[in-house]
Tab-separated table of C-alpha atoms in Angstrom:
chain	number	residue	atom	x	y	z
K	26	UNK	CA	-9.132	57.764	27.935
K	27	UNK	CA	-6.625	59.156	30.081
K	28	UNK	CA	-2.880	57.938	30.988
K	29	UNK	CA	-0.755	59.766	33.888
K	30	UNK	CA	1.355	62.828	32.477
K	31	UNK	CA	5.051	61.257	33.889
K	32	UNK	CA	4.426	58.107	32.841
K	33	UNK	CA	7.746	56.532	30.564
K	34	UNK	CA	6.766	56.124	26.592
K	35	UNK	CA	7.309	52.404	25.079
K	36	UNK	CA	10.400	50.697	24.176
K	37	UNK	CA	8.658	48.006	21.209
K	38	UNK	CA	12.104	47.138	19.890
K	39	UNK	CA	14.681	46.146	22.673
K	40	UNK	CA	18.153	45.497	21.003
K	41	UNK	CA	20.612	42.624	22.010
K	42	UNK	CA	22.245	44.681	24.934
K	43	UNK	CA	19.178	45.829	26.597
K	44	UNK	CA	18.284	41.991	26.399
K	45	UNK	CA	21.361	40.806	27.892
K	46	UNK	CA	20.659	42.993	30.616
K	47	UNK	CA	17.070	42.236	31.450
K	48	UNK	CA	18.572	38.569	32.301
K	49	UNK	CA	19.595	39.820	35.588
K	50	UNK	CA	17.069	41.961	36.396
K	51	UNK	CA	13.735	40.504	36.202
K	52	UNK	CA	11.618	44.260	35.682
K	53	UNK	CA	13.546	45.398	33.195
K	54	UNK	CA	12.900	42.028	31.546
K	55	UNK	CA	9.124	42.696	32.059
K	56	UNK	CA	8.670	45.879	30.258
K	57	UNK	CA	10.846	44.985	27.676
K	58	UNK	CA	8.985	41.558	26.741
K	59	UNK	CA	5.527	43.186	27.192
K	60	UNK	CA	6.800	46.296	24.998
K	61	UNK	CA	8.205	43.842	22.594
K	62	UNK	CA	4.678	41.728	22.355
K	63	UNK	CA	2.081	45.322	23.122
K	64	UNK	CA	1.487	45.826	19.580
K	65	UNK	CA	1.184	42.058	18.503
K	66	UNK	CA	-0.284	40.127	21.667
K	67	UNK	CA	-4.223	40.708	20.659
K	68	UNK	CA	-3.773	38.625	17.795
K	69	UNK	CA	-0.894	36.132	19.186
K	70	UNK	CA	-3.625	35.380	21.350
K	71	UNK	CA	-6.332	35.400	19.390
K	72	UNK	CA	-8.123	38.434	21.601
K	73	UNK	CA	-11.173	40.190	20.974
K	74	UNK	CA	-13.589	42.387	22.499
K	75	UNK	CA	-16.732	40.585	20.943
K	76	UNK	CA	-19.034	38.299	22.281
K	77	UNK	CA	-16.479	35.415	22.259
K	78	UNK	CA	-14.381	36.995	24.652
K	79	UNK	CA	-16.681	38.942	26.820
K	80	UNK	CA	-18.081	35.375	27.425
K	81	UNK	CA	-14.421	33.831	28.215
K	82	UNK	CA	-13.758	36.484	30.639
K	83	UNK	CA	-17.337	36.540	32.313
K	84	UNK	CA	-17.057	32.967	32.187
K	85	UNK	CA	-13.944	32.769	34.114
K	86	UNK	CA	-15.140	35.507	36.667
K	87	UNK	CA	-18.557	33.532	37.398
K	88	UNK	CA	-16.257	30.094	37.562
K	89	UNK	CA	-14.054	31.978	40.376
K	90	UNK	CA	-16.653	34.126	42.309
K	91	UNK	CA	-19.829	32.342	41.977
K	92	UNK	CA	-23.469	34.394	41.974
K	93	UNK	CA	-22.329	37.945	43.183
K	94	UNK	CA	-24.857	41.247	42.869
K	95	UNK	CA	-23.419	43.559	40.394
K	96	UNK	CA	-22.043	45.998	38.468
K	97	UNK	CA	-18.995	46.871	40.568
K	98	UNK	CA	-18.452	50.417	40.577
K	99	UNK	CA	-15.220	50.987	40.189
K	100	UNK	CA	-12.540	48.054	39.055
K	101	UNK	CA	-8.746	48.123	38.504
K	102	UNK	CA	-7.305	45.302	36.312
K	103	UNK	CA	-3.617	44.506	37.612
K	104	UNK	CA	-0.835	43.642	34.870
K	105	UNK	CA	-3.513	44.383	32.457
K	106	UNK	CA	-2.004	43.857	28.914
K	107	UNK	CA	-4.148	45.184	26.431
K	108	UNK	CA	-7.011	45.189	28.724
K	109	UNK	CA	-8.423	42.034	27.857
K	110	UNK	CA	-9.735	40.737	31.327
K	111	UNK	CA	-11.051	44.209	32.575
K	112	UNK	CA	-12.567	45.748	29.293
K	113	UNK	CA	-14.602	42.492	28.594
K	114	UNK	CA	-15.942	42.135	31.861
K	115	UNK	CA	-16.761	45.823	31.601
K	116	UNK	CA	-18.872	44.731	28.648
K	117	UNK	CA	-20.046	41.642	30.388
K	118	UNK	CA	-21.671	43.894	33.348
K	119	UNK	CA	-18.669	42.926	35.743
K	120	UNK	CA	-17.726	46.905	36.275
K	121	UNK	CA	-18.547	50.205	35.545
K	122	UNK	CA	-15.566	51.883	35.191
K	123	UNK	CA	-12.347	50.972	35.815
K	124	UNK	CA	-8.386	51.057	35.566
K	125	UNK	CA	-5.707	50.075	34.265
K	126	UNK	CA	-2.322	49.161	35.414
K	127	UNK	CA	0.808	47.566	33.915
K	128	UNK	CA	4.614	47.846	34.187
K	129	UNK	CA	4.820	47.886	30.778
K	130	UNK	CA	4.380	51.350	28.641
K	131	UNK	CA	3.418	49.328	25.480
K	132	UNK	CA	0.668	47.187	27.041
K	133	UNK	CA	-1.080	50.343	29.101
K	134	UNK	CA	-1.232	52.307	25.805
K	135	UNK	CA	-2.747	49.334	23.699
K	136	UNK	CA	-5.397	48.853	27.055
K	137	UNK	CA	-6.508	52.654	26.869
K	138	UNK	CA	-6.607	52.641	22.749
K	139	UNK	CA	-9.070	49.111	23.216
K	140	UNK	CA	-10.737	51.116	25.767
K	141	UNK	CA	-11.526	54.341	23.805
K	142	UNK	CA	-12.679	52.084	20.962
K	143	UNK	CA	-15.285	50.587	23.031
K	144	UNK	CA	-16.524	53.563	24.529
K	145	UNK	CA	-15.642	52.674	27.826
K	146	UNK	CA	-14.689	54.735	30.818
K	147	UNK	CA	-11.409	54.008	31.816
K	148	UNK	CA	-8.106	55.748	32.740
K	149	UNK	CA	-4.458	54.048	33.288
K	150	UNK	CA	-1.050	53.940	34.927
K	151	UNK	CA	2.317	52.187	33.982
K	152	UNK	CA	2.757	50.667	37.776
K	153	UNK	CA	4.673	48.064	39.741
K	154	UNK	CA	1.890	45.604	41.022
K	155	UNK	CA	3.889	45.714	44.334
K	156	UNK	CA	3.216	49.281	44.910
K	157	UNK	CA	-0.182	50.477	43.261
K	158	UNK	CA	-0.269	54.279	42.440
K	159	UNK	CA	-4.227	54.323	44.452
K	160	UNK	CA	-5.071	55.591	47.425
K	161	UNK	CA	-5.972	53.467	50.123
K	162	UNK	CA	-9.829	51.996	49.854
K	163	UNK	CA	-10.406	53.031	46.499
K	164	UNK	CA	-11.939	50.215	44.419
K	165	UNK	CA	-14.574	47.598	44.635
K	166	UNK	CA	-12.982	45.343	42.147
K	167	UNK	CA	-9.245	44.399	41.782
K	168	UNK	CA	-9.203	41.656	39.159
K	169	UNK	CA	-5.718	40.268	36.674
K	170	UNK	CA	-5.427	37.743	34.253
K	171	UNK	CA	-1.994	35.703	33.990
K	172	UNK	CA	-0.371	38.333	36.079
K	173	UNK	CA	0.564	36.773	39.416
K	174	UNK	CA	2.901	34.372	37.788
K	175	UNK	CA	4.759	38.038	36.636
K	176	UNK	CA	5.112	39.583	39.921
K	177	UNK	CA	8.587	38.949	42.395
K	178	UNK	CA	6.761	39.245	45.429
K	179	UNK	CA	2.817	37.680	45.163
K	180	UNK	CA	1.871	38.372	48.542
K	181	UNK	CA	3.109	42.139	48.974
K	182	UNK	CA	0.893	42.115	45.429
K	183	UNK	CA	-2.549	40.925	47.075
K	184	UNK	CA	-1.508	43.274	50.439
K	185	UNK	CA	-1.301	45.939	48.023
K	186	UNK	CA	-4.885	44.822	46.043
K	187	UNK	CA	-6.440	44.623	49.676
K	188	UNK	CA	-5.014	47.913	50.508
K	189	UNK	CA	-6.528	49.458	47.351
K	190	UNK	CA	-10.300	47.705	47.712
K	191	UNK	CA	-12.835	48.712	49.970
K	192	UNK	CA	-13.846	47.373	52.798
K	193	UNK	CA	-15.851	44.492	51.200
K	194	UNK	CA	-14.336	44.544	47.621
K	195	UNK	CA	-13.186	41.545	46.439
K	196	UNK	CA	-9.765	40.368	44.228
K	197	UNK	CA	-9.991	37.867	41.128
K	198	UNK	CA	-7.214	36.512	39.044
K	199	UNK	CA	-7.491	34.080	36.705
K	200	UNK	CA	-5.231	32.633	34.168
K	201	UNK	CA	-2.399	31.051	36.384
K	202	UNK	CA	-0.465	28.931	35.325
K	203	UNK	CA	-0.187	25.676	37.809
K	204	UNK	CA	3.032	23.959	38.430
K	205	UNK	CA	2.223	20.801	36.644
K	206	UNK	CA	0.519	22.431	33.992
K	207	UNK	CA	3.128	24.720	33.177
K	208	UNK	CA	5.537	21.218	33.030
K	209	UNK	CA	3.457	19.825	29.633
K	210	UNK	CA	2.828	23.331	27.885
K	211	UNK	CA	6.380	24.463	27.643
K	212	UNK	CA	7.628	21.025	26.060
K	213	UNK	CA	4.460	20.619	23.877
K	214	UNK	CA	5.155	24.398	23.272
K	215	UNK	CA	8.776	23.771	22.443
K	216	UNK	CA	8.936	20.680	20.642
K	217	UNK	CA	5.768	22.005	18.225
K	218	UNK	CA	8.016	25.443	17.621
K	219	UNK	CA	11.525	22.832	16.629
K	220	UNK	CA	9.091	21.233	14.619
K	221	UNK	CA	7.421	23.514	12.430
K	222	UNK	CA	10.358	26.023	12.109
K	223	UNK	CA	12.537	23.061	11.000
K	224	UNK	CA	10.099	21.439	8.562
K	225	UNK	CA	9.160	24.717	7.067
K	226	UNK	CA	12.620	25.093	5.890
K	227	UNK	CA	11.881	22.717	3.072
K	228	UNK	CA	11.428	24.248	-0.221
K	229	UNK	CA	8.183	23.439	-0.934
K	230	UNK	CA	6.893	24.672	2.259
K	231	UNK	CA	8.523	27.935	2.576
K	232	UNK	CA	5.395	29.907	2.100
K	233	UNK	CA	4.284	28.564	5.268
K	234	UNK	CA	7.437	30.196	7.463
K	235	UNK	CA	7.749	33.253	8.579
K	236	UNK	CA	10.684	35.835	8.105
K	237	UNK	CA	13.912	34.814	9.590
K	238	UNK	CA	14.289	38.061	11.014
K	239	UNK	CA	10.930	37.689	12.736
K	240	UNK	CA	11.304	34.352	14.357
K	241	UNK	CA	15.421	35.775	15.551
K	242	UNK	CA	13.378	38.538	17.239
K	243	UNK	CA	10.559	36.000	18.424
K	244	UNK	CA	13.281	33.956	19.972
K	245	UNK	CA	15.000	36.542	21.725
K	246	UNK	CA	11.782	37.609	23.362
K	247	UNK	CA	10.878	34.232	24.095
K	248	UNK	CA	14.432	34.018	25.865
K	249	UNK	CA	12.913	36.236	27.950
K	250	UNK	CA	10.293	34.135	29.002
K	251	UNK	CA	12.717	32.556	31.954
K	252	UNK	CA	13.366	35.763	32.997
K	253	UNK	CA	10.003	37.345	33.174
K	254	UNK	CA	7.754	33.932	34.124
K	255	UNK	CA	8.722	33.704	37.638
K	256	UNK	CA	6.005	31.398	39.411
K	257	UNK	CA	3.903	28.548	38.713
K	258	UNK	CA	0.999	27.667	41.314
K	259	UNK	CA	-0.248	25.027	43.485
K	260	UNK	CA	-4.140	25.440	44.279
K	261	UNK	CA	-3.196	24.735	47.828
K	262	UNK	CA	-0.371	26.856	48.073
K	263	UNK	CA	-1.953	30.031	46.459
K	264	UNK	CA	-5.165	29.390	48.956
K	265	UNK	CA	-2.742	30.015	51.906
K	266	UNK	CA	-0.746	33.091	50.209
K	267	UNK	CA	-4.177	34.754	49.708
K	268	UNK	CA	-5.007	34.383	53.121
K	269	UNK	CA	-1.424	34.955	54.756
K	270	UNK	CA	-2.189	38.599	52.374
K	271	UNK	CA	-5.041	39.538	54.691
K	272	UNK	CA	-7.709	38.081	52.346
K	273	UNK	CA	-11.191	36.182	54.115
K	274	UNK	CA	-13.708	34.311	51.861
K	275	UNK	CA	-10.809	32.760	49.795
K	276	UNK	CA	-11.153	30.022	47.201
K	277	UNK	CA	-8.558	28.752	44.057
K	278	UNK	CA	-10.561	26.703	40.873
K	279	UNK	CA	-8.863	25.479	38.447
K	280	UNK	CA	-9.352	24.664	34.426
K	281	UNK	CA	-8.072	23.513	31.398
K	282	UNK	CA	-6.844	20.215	31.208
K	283	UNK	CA	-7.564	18.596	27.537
K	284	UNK	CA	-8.110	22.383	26.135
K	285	UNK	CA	-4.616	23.338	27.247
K	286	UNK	CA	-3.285	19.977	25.794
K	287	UNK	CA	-5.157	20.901	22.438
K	288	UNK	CA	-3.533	24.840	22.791
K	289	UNK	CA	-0.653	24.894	23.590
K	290	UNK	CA	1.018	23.030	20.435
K	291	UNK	CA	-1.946	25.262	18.749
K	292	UNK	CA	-1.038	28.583	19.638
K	293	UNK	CA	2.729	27.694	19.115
K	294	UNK	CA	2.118	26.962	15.824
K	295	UNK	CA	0.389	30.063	14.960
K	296	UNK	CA	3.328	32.424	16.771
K	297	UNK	CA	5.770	30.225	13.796
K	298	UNK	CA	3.525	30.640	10.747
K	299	UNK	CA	2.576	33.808	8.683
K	300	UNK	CA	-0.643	35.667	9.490
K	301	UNK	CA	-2.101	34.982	6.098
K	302	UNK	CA	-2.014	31.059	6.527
K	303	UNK	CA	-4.329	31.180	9.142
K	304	UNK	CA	-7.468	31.447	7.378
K	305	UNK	CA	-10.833	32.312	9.326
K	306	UNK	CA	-12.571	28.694	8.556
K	307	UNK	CA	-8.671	27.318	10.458
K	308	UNK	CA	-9.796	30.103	13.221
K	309	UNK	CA	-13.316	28.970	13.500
K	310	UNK	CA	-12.412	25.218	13.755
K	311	UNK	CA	-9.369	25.869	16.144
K	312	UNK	CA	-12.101	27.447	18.380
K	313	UNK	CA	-14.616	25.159	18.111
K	314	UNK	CA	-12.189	22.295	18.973
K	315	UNK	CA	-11.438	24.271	22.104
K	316	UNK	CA	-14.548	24.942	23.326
K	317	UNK	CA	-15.393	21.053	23.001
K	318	UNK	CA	-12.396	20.406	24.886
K	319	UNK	CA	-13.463	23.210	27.423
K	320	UNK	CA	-16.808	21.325	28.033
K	321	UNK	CA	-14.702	17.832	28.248
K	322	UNK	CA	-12.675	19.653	30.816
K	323	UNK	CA	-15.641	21.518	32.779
K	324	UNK	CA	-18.140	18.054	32.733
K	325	UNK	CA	-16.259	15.034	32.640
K	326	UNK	CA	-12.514	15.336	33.717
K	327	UNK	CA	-12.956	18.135	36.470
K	328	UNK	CA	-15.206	15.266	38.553
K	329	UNK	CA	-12.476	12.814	37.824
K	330	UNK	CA	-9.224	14.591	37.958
K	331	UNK	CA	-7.520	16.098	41.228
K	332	UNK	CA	-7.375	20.091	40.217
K	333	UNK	CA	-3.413	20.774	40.885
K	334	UNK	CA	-3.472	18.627	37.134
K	335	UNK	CA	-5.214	21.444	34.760
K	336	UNK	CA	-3.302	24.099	33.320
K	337	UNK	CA	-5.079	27.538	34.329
K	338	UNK	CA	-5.192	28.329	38.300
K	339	UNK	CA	-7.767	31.344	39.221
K	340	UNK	CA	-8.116	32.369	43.040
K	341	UNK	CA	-10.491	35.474	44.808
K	342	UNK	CA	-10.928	36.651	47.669
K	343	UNK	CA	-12.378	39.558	50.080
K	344	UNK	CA	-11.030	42.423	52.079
K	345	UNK	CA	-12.499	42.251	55.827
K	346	UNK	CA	-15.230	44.365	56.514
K	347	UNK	CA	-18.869	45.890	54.733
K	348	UNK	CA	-20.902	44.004	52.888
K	349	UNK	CA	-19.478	41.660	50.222
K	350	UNK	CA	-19.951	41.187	46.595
């Protein structure tokens, strides 16, 4: 595990001021949510680095790219979080080694901690996705999950991914959100969070809310969500960017229609309730109901709905030149 020397330590705990500020300038608003959430977002988001998620992530890559010969030898996740996309397709025989990137301090250290506890080869850098700290033809593999929708400038992003990949190499993000999914899972996502933070007021239910002072500091992150979710996606419209970028071979698929219905109020619910009240048979069910949902989505509605309708927007593509994966 290695991280570069100069690179700035976390900030988890932004105060009021800092806030206020990151409204008008959208970075500052990035590394201060993603600080805020580092330590937290695994379980928010119900991450692992198990089977379950190894097959999410693979899933999603094979969904995107189709049949492709690998490993890749050498991947860089963009935006990477904790390392969720990257370090499971790393298990899932996507990549050999790889690294990490992210704007935020908190999220780079969390990556390269899940990344020493799996044994796997990987080093990181807190970086602007608009100008990657690589050299020129240096990866085989750029990949990012729910990352695009972060960044001011998309296109000077995927310039600077085909810049960074070999001749060859190929990009893959996943976990976009489209503009008319993003319409239905912020209101379900809003009117399930009024609903359960009001109800759990009454007496009788107070064991099942959280501590005011943690759903104050949840809603001033969340504030922040404006700030730092800049874009949603049309398939369409994210097809031409990609190829406007320099990018040949390029394709958007889309997912997620009933399962994002289904997770949205889910995962809302969760963020408002204590840890302790979600018990693992509540876990188990909440993910079988999703991956029924999934397979609703993937066999049934996908040949009957236009794709601009599900939530989650992925989209790869290929530098011009060698041989491509």
């Amino acid at each position: 595990m290695t991280v570069h020397p100069d690179d700035p330590a976390p900030n988890p705990h932004a105060t009021a001021a800092q806030v206020e500020a990151a409204r008008k300038d959208t970075k500052l608003a990035q590394v201060l949510y993603h600080d805020w959430e580092a330590e937290t977002y695994d379980d928010k988001w119900s991450i692992s680095y198990d089977e379950r998620c190894i097959a999410y992530a693979r899933g999603r890559f094979d969904l995107a790219v189709g049949p492709a010969p690998l490993p890749y030898e050498r991947a860089l996740e963009l935006g990477c979080g904790t390392g969720f996309f990257l370090l499971n397709l790393m298990q899932g025989g996507v990549a050999k080694s790889g690294s990490v990137t992210d704007l935020s301090p908190g999220m780079v250290k969390v990556a390269l901690r899940n990344a020493e506890h799996l044994g796997l080869d990987v080093d990181g850098r807190v970086a602007d996705a608009e100008t990657i700290p690589y050299d020129d033809d240096t990866f085989d593999l750029v990949c990012g999950h729910a990352v695009l929708h972060h960044i001011p400038d998309v296109e000077l992003a995927l310039k600077e991914c085909l810049r960074v990949l070999k001749p060859g190499g190929r990009f893959v993000f996943a976990g976009e959100p489209t503009t008319i999914g993003n319409i239905y899972a912020r209101r379900l996502g809003q009117a399930t969070w009024k609903v359960t933070t009001e109800i759990t007021k009454l007496p009788f239910l107070s064991g099942w809310r959280r501590p005011q002072t943690e759903l104050d500091e949840s809603s001033r992150a969340a504030a922040l969500e404006a700030v730092v979710d800049l874009h949603t996606f049309d398939p369409s419209d994210l097809e031409k960017m990609a190829k406007s970028a320099g990018a040949v071979d390029v394709k958007a698929t889309t997912e997620e229609l009933a399962a994002a219905l289904w997770g949205w109020p889910v995962r809302t619910f969760e963020a408002a309730v204590p840890d302790e009240k979600l018990t693992m048979p509540y876990r188990l069910a909440q993910y079988r109901a999703w991956l029924g949902l999934s397979w609703l989505d993937e066999n049934v509605l996908r040949k009957v709905v236009p794709r601009e309708f599900f939530y989650n927007a992925m989209i790869t593509g290929v530098k011009p030149g060698a041989a491509q994966k």
